Amino acid sequence: MGRAATSEGGGGGGQPPLGLGPVEVQAAAPSLRRSEVFHVVKELLGFVLYMHHQIPSVLQNLENEFAGLKEEMTEMALPSAELKPSDQRKYNRRKRQVRQRIKKQEKLMNGLSSLCSALQKALDEVPSIEGVLLIIGGSLVRPLFVYDITISHGRFDAGSANEHGISKLAQSVSRKAIRALISSGAGSLSYTGPTKLFVLVRCPFTLNLPLDFLPKRDFRYSKKVIPLHMCITCNAAGVEMDNQQITSIIDASSCSSESSISDVIWFQCKHTVRGLPCKSLEE
């Protein structure tokens, strides 16, 4: 997937006013399972990192490449048969290259792994989730870009976020969500240097989430940043929501509103992902 040649909310001249209306994604099901919510959020997380130049390739390719490098390094650690001097030099050179590439990617991949594991644990602990916030920038209060994802009918039944296999529904919703963000102008106006990705989830304040998530009461970020709102609506009653209903859902869960009058708050994941300069992995 190439980077979109469109504009992004959060700063810069000549961009469209993205904060005026929500991006709607319809899920053809009464609700999303924990594993489906996790897959959709992970796909959007990878999309945001890639489109804002924080990783050099799409997340799935990066994961496959890193796993392949780790496997190759493990094989190279085993005793090798006697080689000719010329072959030994090639072998040693390749071993150094693999070690260097692992070292460049290791902090990023460990951060992604920790964040995803924490998100899976959190989803397994909660009976419902109202939204997810993806923030790109140096700090939470002064972000560069904000993606506010609201999930209607986000009440879970049985099932774990760590289920094996990806359902067709999860694949369909994640594809729709990414296409909708691209069509809405996500990605081209971007910060070129490495920065951080923060993840927050919106849940009832009475929940005891794992220690990986910390409550952020009355959380607000700079009003200068125009968030891109997305509403994932489940077809609970067999009738599609109209724009007024979607807007009311988003208004109720807006991260800039006071949370003291609500029974839900934002919880911040303590694991952040720091991007890589894209040129650092070009070989």
PDB file of C-alpha atoms in Angstrom:
ATOM      1  CA  MET A   1       0.000   0.000   0.000  1.00  0.00           C
ATOM      2  CA  GLY A   2       1.502   3.302  -1.053  1.00  0.00           C
ATOM      3  CA  ARG A   3       1.341   6.493   0.922  1.00  0.00           C
ATOM      4  CA  ALA A   4      -1.662   8.591   0.012  1.00  0.00           C
ATOM      5  CA  ALA A   5      -1.126  11.915  -1.739  1.00  0.00           C
ATOM      6  CA  THR A   6      -3.741  13.720   0.342  1.00  0.00           C
ATOM      7  CA  SER A   7      -3.822  16.027   3.350  1.00  0.00           C
ATOM      8  CA  GLU A   8      -4.019  15.309   7.077  1.00  0.00           C
ATOM      9  CA  GLY A   9      -5.567  17.153   9.995  1.00  0.00           C
ATOM     10  CA  GLY A  10      -3.389  18.689  12.662  1.00  0.00           C
ATOM     11  CA  GLY A  11      -1.531  21.498  10.962  1.00  0.00           C
ATOM     12  CA  GLY A  12      -0.222  22.827   7.687  1.00  0.00           C
ATOM     13  CA  GLY A  13      -1.653  25.116   5.016  1.00  0.00           C
ATOM     14  CA  GLY A  14      -4.165  24.213   2.355  1.00  0.00           C
ATOM     15  CA  GLN A  15      -5.548  21.121   4.079  1.00  0.00           C
ATOM     16  CA  PRO A  16      -9.255  20.298   4.187  1.00  0.00           C
ATOM     17  CA  PRO A  17     -11.129  20.835   7.477  1.00  0.00           C
ATOM     18  CA  LEU A  18     -11.107  17.174   8.534  1.00  0.00           C
ATOM     19  CA  GLY A  19     -12.616  17.754  11.949  1.00  0.00           C
ATOM     20  CA  LEU A  20     -16.042  18.750  10.541  1.00  0.00           C
ATOM     21  CA  GLY A  21     -17.489  15.294  10.019  1.00  0.00           C
ATOM     22  CA  PRO A  22     -16.890  11.716  11.107  1.00  0.00           C
ATOM     23  CA  VAL A  23     -15.628   8.889   8.944  1.00  0.00           C
ATOM     24  CA  GLU A  24     -18.140   6.053   9.106  1.00  0.00           C
ATOM     25  CA  VAL A  25     -17.281   2.362   8.788  1.00  0.00           C
ATOM     26  CA  GLN A  26     -20.117  -0.168   8.832  1.00  0.00           C
ATOM     27  CA  ALA A  27     -19.574  -3.636  10.307  1.00  0.00           C
ATOM     28  CA  ALA A  28     -22.032  -6.221   8.998  1.00  0.00           C
ATOM     29  CA  ALA A  29     -22.553  -7.807  12.418  1.00  0.00           C
ATOM     30  CA  PRO A  30     -24.355  -7.016  15.699  1.00  0.00           C
ATOM     31  CA  SER A  31     -21.010  -6.559  17.472  1.00  0.00           C
ATOM     32  CA  LEU A  32     -17.263  -7.109  17.216  1.00  0.00           C
ATOM     33  CA  ARG A  33     -15.504  -9.797  19.213  1.00  0.00           C
ATOM     34  CA  ARG A  34     -12.455  -8.943  21.300  1.00  0.00           C
ATOM     35  CA  SER A  35     -10.112 -10.523  18.762  1.00  0.00           C
ATOM     36  CA  GLU A  36     -11.801  -8.574  15.948  1.00  0.00           C
ATOM     37  CA  VAL A  37     -11.444  -5.252  17.772  1.00  0.00           C
ATOM     38  CA  PHE A  38      -7.787  -6.078  18.413  1.00  0.00           C
ATOM     39  CA  HIS A  39      -7.141  -6.892  14.755  1.00  0.00           C
ATOM     40  CA  VAL A  40      -8.827  -3.700  13.527  1.00  0.00           C
ATOM     41  CA  VAL A  41      -6.945  -1.506  16.014  1.00  0.00           C
ATOM     42  CA  LYS A  42      -3.624  -3.182  15.168  1.00  0.00           C
ATOM     43  CA  GLU A  43      -4.210  -2.669  11.434  1.00  0.00           C
ATOM     44  CA  LEU A  44      -5.061   1.001  11.980  1.00  0.00           C
ATOM     45  CA  LEU A  45      -2.065   1.404  14.271  1.00  0.00           C
ATOM     46  CA  GLY A  46       0.224   0.000  11.578  1.00  0.00           C
ATOM     47  CA  PHE A  47      -1.423   2.195   8.956  1.00  0.00           C
ATOM     48  CA  VAL A  48      -0.899   5.337  11.040  1.00  0.00           C
ATOM     49  CA  LEU A  49       2.764   4.512  11.657  1.00  0.00           C
ATOM     50  CA  TYR A  50       3.418   3.793   7.975  1.00  0.00           C
ATOM     51  CA  MET A  51       1.514   6.735   6.529  1.00  0.00           C
ATOM     52  CA  HIS A  52       3.277   9.104   8.910  1.00  0.00           C
ATOM     53  CA  HIS A  53       6.695   7.749   7.930  1.00  0.00           C
ATOM     54  CA  GLN A  54       7.453   6.116  11.288  1.00  0.00           C
ATOM     55  CA  ILE A  55       8.098   2.651   9.837  1.00  0.00           C
ATOM     56  CA  PRO A  56       9.712   1.883   6.447  1.00  0.00           C
ATOM     57  CA  SER A  57       7.095  -0.634   5.258  1.00  0.00           C
ATOM     58  CA  VAL A  58       3.629  -1.863   6.164  1.00  0.00           C
ATOM     59  CA  LEU A  59       3.476  -3.534   9.562  1.00  0.00           C
ATOM     60  CA  GLN A  60       2.849  -7.083   8.332  1.00  0.00           C
ATOM     61  CA  ASN A  61       5.895  -6.956   6.054  1.00  0.00           C
ATOM     62  CA  LEU A  62       8.001  -5.506   8.851  1.00  0.00           C
ATOM     63  CA  GLU A  63       6.925  -8.260  11.260  1.00  0.00           C
ATOM     64  CA  ASN A  64       7.675 -10.965   8.689  1.00  0.00           C
ATOM     65  CA  GLU A  65      11.071  -9.467   7.890  1.00  0.00           C
ATOM     66  CA  PHE A  66      12.067  -9.199  11.551  1.00  0.00           C
ATOM     67  CA  ALA A  67      10.944 -12.769  12.280  1.00  0.00           C
ATOM     68  CA  GLY A  68      12.978 -13.958   9.291  1.00  0.00           C
ATOM     69  CA  LEU A  69      16.069 -12.109  10.490  1.00  0.00           C
ATOM     70  CA  LYS A  70      15.734 -13.571  13.985  1.00  0.00           C
ATOM     71  CA  GLU A  71      15.370 -17.075  12.548  1.00  0.00           C
ATOM     72  CA  GLU A  72      18.384 -16.585  10.285  1.00  0.00           C
ATOM     73  CA  MET A  73      20.446 -15.299  13.213  1.00  0.00           C
ATOM     74  CA  THR A  74      19.481 -18.360  15.278  1.00  0.00           C
ATOM     75  CA  GLU A  75      20.598 -20.660  12.482  1.00  0.00           C
ATOM     76  CA  MET A  76      23.885 -18.788  12.135  1.00  0.00           C
ATOM     77  CA  ALA A  77      24.553 -19.242  15.851  1.00  0.00           C
ATOM     78  CA  LEU A  78      24.748 -23.001  15.340  1.00  0.00           C
ATOM     79  CA  PRO A  79      28.156 -24.542  14.569  1.00  0.00           C
ATOM     80  CA  SER A  80      28.778 -24.372  10.829  1.00  0.00           C
ATOM     81  CA  ALA A  81      30.567 -26.909   8.688  1.00  0.00           C
ATOM     82  CA  GLU A  82      34.068 -26.103   7.536  1.00  0.00           C
ATOM     83  CA  LEU A  83      33.944 -23.498   4.800  1.00  0.00           C
ATOM     84  CA  LYS A  84      36.398 -22.309   2.239  1.00  0.00           C
ATOM     85  CA  PRO A  85      38.049 -19.000   3.194  1.00  0.00           C
ATOM     86  CA  SER A  86      36.039 -17.121   0.556  1.00  0.00           C
ATOM     87  CA  ASP A  87      32.781 -18.696   1.734  1.00  0.00           C
ATOM     88  CA  GLN A  88      33.690 -18.004   5.361  1.00  0.00           C
ATOM     89  CA  ARG A  89      34.132 -14.303   4.576  1.00  0.00           C
ATOM     90  CA  LYS A  90      30.729 -14.191   2.892  1.00  0.00           C
ATOM     91  CA  TYR A  91      29.214 -16.018   5.849  1.00  0.00           C
ATOM     92  CA  ASN A  92      30.730 -13.595   8.369  1.00  0.00           C
ATOM     93  CA  ARG A  93      29.689 -10.582   6.301  1.00  0.00           C
ATOM     94  CA  ARG A  94      26.090 -11.783   6.100  1.00  0.00           C
ATOM     95  CA  LYS A  95      26.095 -12.501   9.834  1.00  0.00           C
ATOM     96  CA  ARG A  96      27.172  -8.912  10.556  1.00  0.00           C
ATOM     97  CA  GLN A  97      24.463  -7.561   8.243  1.00  0.00           C
ATOM     98  CA  VAL A  98      21.761  -9.619   9.929  1.00  0.00           C
ATOM     99  CA  ARG A  99      22.954  -8.578  13.396  1.00  0.00           C
ATOM    100  CA  GLN A 100      22.959  -4.892  12.394  1.00  0.00           C
ATOM    101  CA  ARG A 101      19.467  -5.060  10.902  1.00  0.00           C
ATOM    102  CA  ILE A 102      18.116  -6.776  14.012  1.00  0.00           C
ATOM    103  CA  LYS A 103      19.723  -4.126  16.208  1.00  0.00           C
ATOM    104  CA  LYS A 104      18.136  -1.311  14.163  1.00  0.00           C
ATOM    105  CA  GLN A 105      14.663  -2.827  14.336  1.00  0.00           C
ATOM    106  CA  GLU A 106      14.700  -4.459  17.768  1.00  0.00           C
ATOM    107  CA  LYS A 107      13.575  -1.492  19.884  1.00  0.00           C
ATOM    108  CA  LEU A 108      10.752  -0.675  17.493  1.00  0.00           C
ATOM    109  CA  MET A 109       9.540  -4.272  17.239  1.00  0.00           C
ATOM    110  CA  ASN A 110       9.782  -4.837  21.000  1.00  0.00           C
ATOM    111  CA  GLY A 111       7.736  -1.681  21.564  1.00  0.00           C
ATOM    112  CA  LEU A 112       5.080  -2.837  19.111  1.00  0.00           C
ATOM    113  CA  SER A 113       4.983  -6.293  20.685  1.00  0.00           C
ATOM    114  CA  SER A 114       4.609  -4.874  24.213  1.00  0.00           C
ATOM    115  CA  LEU A 115       1.860  -2.490  23.127  1.00  0.00           C
ATOM    116  CA  CYS A 116      -0.102  -5.196  21.295  1.00  0.00           C
ATOM    117  CA  SER A 117       0.216  -7.630  24.211  1.00  0.00           C
ATOM    118  CA  ALA A 118      -0.998  -4.947  26.632  1.00  0.00           C
ATOM    119  CA  LEU A 119      -3.964  -4.166  24.374  1.00  0.00           C
ATOM    120  CA  GLN A 120      -4.927  -7.840  24.182  1.00  0.00           C
ATOM    121  CA  LYS A 121      -4.793  -8.143  27.985  1.00  0.00           C
ATOM    122  CA  ALA A 122      -6.899  -5.015  28.410  1.00  0.00           C
ATOM    123  CA  LEU A 123      -9.560  -6.207  25.954  1.00  0.00           C
ATOM    124  CA  ASP A 124      -9.757  -9.531  27.791  1.00  0.00           C
ATOM    125  CA  GLU A 125     -10.435  -7.696  31.072  1.00  0.00           C
ATOM    126  CA  VAL A 126     -13.231  -5.350  29.963  1.00  0.00           C
ATOM    127  CA  PRO A 127     -16.895  -6.162  29.203  1.00  0.00           C
ATOM    128  CA  SER A 128     -17.093  -3.254  26.768  1.00  0.00           C
ATOM    129  CA  ILE A 129     -15.012  -0.621  25.010  1.00  0.00           C
ATOM    130  CA  GLU A 130     -16.205   2.683  23.599  1.00  0.00           C
ATOM    131  CA  GLY A 131     -13.225   3.905  21.680  1.00  0.00           C
ATOM    132  CA  VAL A 132      -9.522   4.004  20.944  1.00  0.00           C
ATOM    133  CA  LEU A 133      -7.286   7.026  20.550  1.00  0.00           C
ATOM    134  CA  LEU A 134      -4.135   6.895  18.404  1.00  0.00           C
ATOM    135  CA  ILE A 135      -1.865   9.909  18.942  1.00  0.00           C
ATOM    136  CA  ILE A 136       1.253  10.738  16.936  1.00  0.00           C
ATOM    137  CA  GLY A 137       3.596  13.281  18.516  1.00  0.00           C
ATOM    138  CA  GLY A 138       6.146  14.053  21.179  1.00  0.00           C
ATOM    139  CA  SER A 139       3.593  14.249  24.009  1.00  0.00           C
ATOM    140  CA  LEU A 140      -0.064  13.534  24.732  1.00  0.00           C
ATOM    141  CA  VAL A 141      -1.069  17.137  25.321  1.00  0.00           C
ATOM    142  CA  ARG A 142       0.682  18.528  22.231  1.00  0.00           C
ATOM    143  CA  PRO A 143       0.203  15.900  19.546  1.00  0.00           C
ATOM    144  CA  LEU A 144       0.896  16.245  15.845  1.00  0.00           C
ATOM    145  CA  PHE A 145      -1.954  14.010  14.666  1.00  0.00           C
ATOM    146  CA  VAL A 146      -4.919  12.435  16.451  1.00  0.00           C
ATOM    147  CA  TYR A 147      -7.134   9.552  15.324  1.00  0.00           C
ATOM    148  CA  ASP A 148     -10.254   9.197  17.482  1.00  0.00           C
ATOM    149  CA  ILE A 149     -11.938   5.842  16.794  1.00  0.00           C
ATOM    150  CA  THR A 150     -15.368   5.261  18.315  1.00  0.00           C
ATOM    151  CA  ILE A 151     -16.857   1.759  18.429  1.00  0.00           C
ATOM    152  CA  SER A 152     -20.627   1.463  18.741  1.00  0.00           C
ATOM    153  CA  HIS A 153     -22.069  -1.703  20.314  1.00  0.00           C
ATOM    154  CA  GLY A 154     -18.622  -2.475  21.680  1.00  0.00           C
ATOM    155  CA  ARG A 155     -19.948  -4.857  24.309  1.00  0.00           C
ATOM    156  CA  PHE A 156     -18.193  -8.206  24.338  1.00  0.00           C
ATOM    157  CA  ASP A 157     -19.518 -11.687  24.865  1.00  0.00           C
ATOM    158  CA  ALA A 158     -17.282 -14.715  25.336  1.00  0.00           C
ATOM    159  CA  GLY A 159     -13.960 -15.016  23.548  1.00  0.00           C
ATOM    160  CA  SER A 160     -10.422 -13.746  23.933  1.00  0.00           C
ATOM    161  CA  ALA A 161      -8.503 -11.022  22.119  1.00  0.00           C
ATOM    162  CA  ASN A 162      -5.716 -13.555  21.647  1.00  0.00           C
ATOM    163  CA  GLU A 163      -7.722 -15.987  19.529  1.00  0.00           C
ATOM    164  CA  HIS A 164      -5.837 -17.637  16.677  1.00  0.00           C
ATOM    165  CA  GLY A 165      -6.928 -16.814  13.178  1.00  0.00           C
ATOM    166  CA  ILE A 166      -8.477 -13.663  11.763  1.00  0.00           C
ATOM    167  CA  SER A 167     -12.169 -13.619  10.910  1.00  0.00           C
ATOM    168  CA  LYS A 168     -13.499 -12.363   7.586  1.00  0.00           C
ATOM    169  CA  LEU A 169     -15.400  -9.697   9.501  1.00  0.00           C
ATOM    170  CA  ALA A 170     -12.191  -8.354  11.088  1.00  0.00           C
ATOM    171  CA  GLN A 171     -10.456  -8.286   7.705  1.00  0.00           C
ATOM    172  CA  SER A 172     -13.413  -6.549   6.080  1.00  0.00           C
ATOM    173  CA  VAL A 173     -13.753  -3.869   8.773  1.00  0.00           C
ATOM    174  CA  SER A 174     -10.006  -3.133   8.858  1.00  0.00           C
ATOM    175  CA  ARG A 175      -9.880  -2.786   5.047  1.00  0.00           C
ATOM    176  CA  LYS A 176     -12.901  -0.476   5.063  1.00  0.00           C
ATOM    177  CA  ALA A 177     -11.383   1.587   7.876  1.00  0.00           C
ATOM    178  CA  ILE A 178      -8.038   2.044   6.133  1.00  0.00           C
ATOM    179  CA  ARG A 179      -9.695   2.937   2.817  1.00  0.00           C
ATOM    180  CA  ALA A 180     -11.937   5.436   4.599  1.00  0.00           C
ATOM    181  CA  LEU A 181      -8.967   7.110   6.281  1.00  0.00           C
ATOM    182  CA  ILE A 182      -7.075   7.368   2.995  1.00  0.00           C
ATOM    183  CA  SER A 183     -10.151   8.839   1.285  1.00  0.00           C
ATOM    184  CA  SER A 184     -10.500  11.332   4.125  1.00  0.00           C
ATOM    185  CA  GLY A 185      -6.962  12.638   3.695  1.00  0.00           C
ATOM    186  CA  ALA A 186      -4.914  10.687   6.213  1.00  0.00           C
ATOM    187  CA  GLY A 187      -1.208  10.546   5.792  1.00  0.00           C
ATOM    188  CA  SER A 188       0.440  12.870   3.326  1.00  0.00           C
ATOM    189  CA  LEU A 189       0.952  15.939   5.504  1.00  0.00           C
ATOM    190  CA  SER A 190       3.289  14.357   7.997  1.00  0.00           C
ATOM    191  CA  TYR A 191       6.165  14.868  10.369  1.00  0.00           C
ATOM    192  CA  THR A 192       9.303  13.600   8.662  1.00  0.00           C
ATOM    193  CA  GLY A 193      11.387  12.746  11.738  1.00  0.00           C
ATOM    194  CA  PRO A 194      10.899   9.896  14.212  1.00  0.00           C
ATOM    195  CA  THR A 195       8.312  10.549  16.895  1.00  0.00           C
ATOM    196  CA  LYS A 196       6.069   8.555  19.253  1.00  0.00           C
ATOM    197  CA  LEU A 197       2.754   6.747  18.991  1.00  0.00           C
ATOM    198  CA  PHE A 198       0.493   6.779  22.064  1.00  0.00           C
ATOM    199  CA  VAL A 199      -2.553   4.519  22.486  1.00  0.00           C
ATOM    200  CA  LEU A 200      -5.505   5.142  24.801  1.00  0.00           C
ATOM    201  CA  VAL A 201      -8.739   3.184  25.279  1.00  0.00           C
ATOM    202  CA  ARG A 202     -12.042   4.557  26.515  1.00  0.00           C
ATOM    203  CA  CYS A 203     -13.769   2.348  29.103  1.00  0.00           C
ATOM    204  CA  PRO A 204     -15.920   2.642  32.236  1.00  0.00           C
ATOM    205  CA  PHE A 205     -13.860   4.211  35.039  1.00  0.00           C
ATOM    206  CA  THR A 206     -14.866   1.467  37.484  1.00  0.00           C
ATOM    207  CA  LEU A 207     -12.845  -1.152  35.623  1.00  0.00           C
ATOM    208  CA  ASN A 208      -9.558  -2.424  36.980  1.00  0.00           C
ATOM    209  CA  LEU A 209      -7.474  -2.590  33.836  1.00  0.00           C
ATOM    210  CA  PRO A 210      -4.054  -4.283  33.837  1.00  0.00           C
ATOM    211  CA  LEU A 211      -1.121  -2.217  35.094  1.00  0.00           C
ATOM    212  CA  ASP A 212      -0.155  -1.571  31.472  1.00  0.00           C
ATOM    213  CA  PHE A 213      -2.991   1.001  31.328  1.00  0.00           C
ATOM    214  CA  LEU A 214      -3.216   4.075  33.531  1.00  0.00           C
ATOM    215  CA  PRO A 215      -6.391   6.189  34.023  1.00  0.00           C
ATOM    216  CA  LYS A 216      -6.311   9.677  32.480  1.00  0.00           C
ATOM    217  CA  ARG A 217      -9.195  11.600  34.042  1.00  0.00           C
ATOM    218  CA  ASP A 218     -10.173  14.874  32.380  1.00  0.00           C
ATOM    219  CA  PHE A 219      -7.764  14.134  29.571  1.00  0.00           C
ATOM    220  CA  ARG A 220      -7.569  16.837  26.907  1.00  0.00           C
ATOM    221  CA  TYR A 221      -5.087  17.707  24.207  1.00  0.00           C
ATOM    222  CA  SER A 222      -4.336  20.971  22.434  1.00  0.00           C
ATOM    223  CA  LYS A 223      -7.372  22.518  20.746  1.00  0.00           C
ATOM    224  CA  LYS A 224      -5.116  23.511  17.847  1.00  0.00           C
ATOM    225  CA  VAL A 225      -5.077  19.883  16.711  1.00  0.00           C
ATOM    226  CA  ILE A 226      -8.027  18.802  14.556  1.00  0.00           C
ATOM    227  CA  PRO A 227      -8.653  15.094  15.189  1.00  0.00           C
ATOM    228  CA  LEU A 228      -9.793  12.714  12.514  1.00  0.00           C
ATOM    229  CA  HIS A 229     -12.895  11.007  13.891  1.00  0.00           C
ATOM    230  CA  MET A 230     -13.887   7.514  12.831  1.00  0.00           C
ATOM    231  CA  CYS A 231     -17.021   5.698  13.979  1.00  0.00           C
ATOM    232  CA  ILE A 232     -17.188   1.919  13.555  1.00  0.00           C
ATOM    233  CA  THR A 233     -20.892   1.104  13.759  1.00  0.00           C
ATOM    234  CA  CYS A 234     -22.219  -2.405  14.206  1.00  0.00           C
ATOM    235  CA  ASN A 235     -25.508  -3.238  12.527  1.00  0.00           C
ATOM    236  CA  ALA A 236     -27.212  -4.212  15.776  1.00  0.00           C
ATOM    237  CA  ALA A 237     -30.822  -3.696  14.707  1.00  0.00           C
ATOM    238  CA  GLY A 238     -30.400  -4.354  10.998  1.00  0.00           C
ATOM    239  CA  VAL A 239     -30.752  -0.642  10.268  1.00  0.00           C
ATOM    240  CA  GLU A 240     -27.870   1.630   9.308  1.00  0.00           C
ATOM    241  CA  MET A 241     -27.292   4.704  11.449  1.00  0.00           C
ATOM    242  CA  ASP A 242     -27.701   8.119   9.900  1.00  0.00           C
ATOM    243  CA  ASN A 243     -25.074  10.863  10.158  1.00  0.00           C
ATOM    244  CA  GLN A 244     -26.836  12.584  13.060  1.00  0.00           C
ATOM    245  CA  GLN A 245     -26.720   9.425  15.178  1.00  0.00           C
ATOM    246  CA  ILE A 246     -23.043   8.853  14.354  1.00  0.00           C
ATOM    247  CA  THR A 247     -22.155  12.438  15.219  1.00  0.00           C
ATOM    248  CA  SER A 248     -23.953  12.138  18.579  1.00  0.00           C
ATOM    249  CA  ILE A 249     -21.932   8.999  19.420  1.00  0.00           C
ATOM    250  CA  ILE A 250     -18.672  10.797  18.647  1.00  0.00           C
ATOM    251  CA  ASP A 251     -19.699  13.927  20.547  1.00  0.00           C
ATOM    252  CA  ALA A 252     -20.430  11.789  23.607  1.00  0.00           C
ATOM    253  CA  SER A 253     -16.964  10.244  23.540  1.00  0.00           C
ATOM    254  CA  SER A 254     -14.929  13.269  22.473  1.00  0.00           C
ATOM    255  CA  CYS A 255     -11.547  13.314  24.204  1.00  0.00           C
ATOM    256  CA  SER A 256     -11.730  17.090  24.626  1.00  0.00           C
ATOM    257  CA  SER A 257     -14.868  16.957  26.757  1.00  0.00           C
ATOM    258  CA  GLU A 258     -15.002  16.858  30.545  1.00  0.00           C
ATOM    259  CA  SER A 259     -15.117  13.297  31.855  1.00  0.00           C
ATOM    260  CA  SER A 260     -16.385  14.188  35.344  1.00  0.00           C
ATOM    261  CA  ILE A 261     -20.012  13.933  34.143  1.00  0.00           C
ATOM    262  CA  SER A 262     -19.483  10.611  32.410  1.00  0.00           C
ATOM    263  CA  ASP A 263     -18.945   7.063  33.626  1.00  0.00           C
ATOM    264  CA  VAL A 264     -16.197   6.435  31.079  1.00  0.00           C
ATOM    265  CA  ILE A 265     -12.651   7.796  30.917  1.00  0.00           C
ATOM    266  CA  TRP A 266      -9.518   7.325  28.861  1.00  0.00           C
ATOM    267  CA  PHE A 267      -6.880   4.822  29.945  1.00  0.00           C
ATOM    268  CA  GLN A 268      -3.378   5.328  28.528  1.00  0.00           C
ATOM    269  CA  CYS A 269      -1.164   2.399  27.602  1.00  0.00           C
ATOM    270  CA  LYS A 270       2.222   2.893  29.256  1.00  0.00           C
ATOM    271  CA  HIS A 271       3.951   1.316  26.242  1.00  0.00           C
ATOM    272  CA  THR A 272       4.689   3.737  23.419  1.00  0.00           C
ATOM    273  CA  VAL A 273       6.198   3.116  19.999  1.00  0.00           C
ATOM    274  CA  ARG A 274       8.997   5.345  18.780  1.00  0.00           C
ATOM    275  CA  GLY A 275       9.292   5.447  15.016  1.00  0.00           C
ATOM    276  CA  LEU A 276      12.401   4.874  12.940  1.00  0.00           C
ATOM    277  CA  PRO A 277      13.881   7.205  10.358  1.00  0.00           C
ATOM    278  CA  CYS A 278      12.684   5.460   7.198  1.00  0.00           C
ATOM    279  CA  LYS A 279      16.101   5.673   5.549  1.00  0.00           C
ATOM    280  CA  SER A 280      17.698   3.791   8.436  1.00  0.00           C
ATOM    281  CA  LEU A 281      16.457   0.449   7.099  1.00  0.00           C
ATOM    282  CA  GLU A 282      17.136   0.991   3.409  1.00  0.00           C
ATOM    283  CA  GLU A 283      19.797  -1.433   2.339  1.00  0.00           C
TER     284      GLU A 283
END
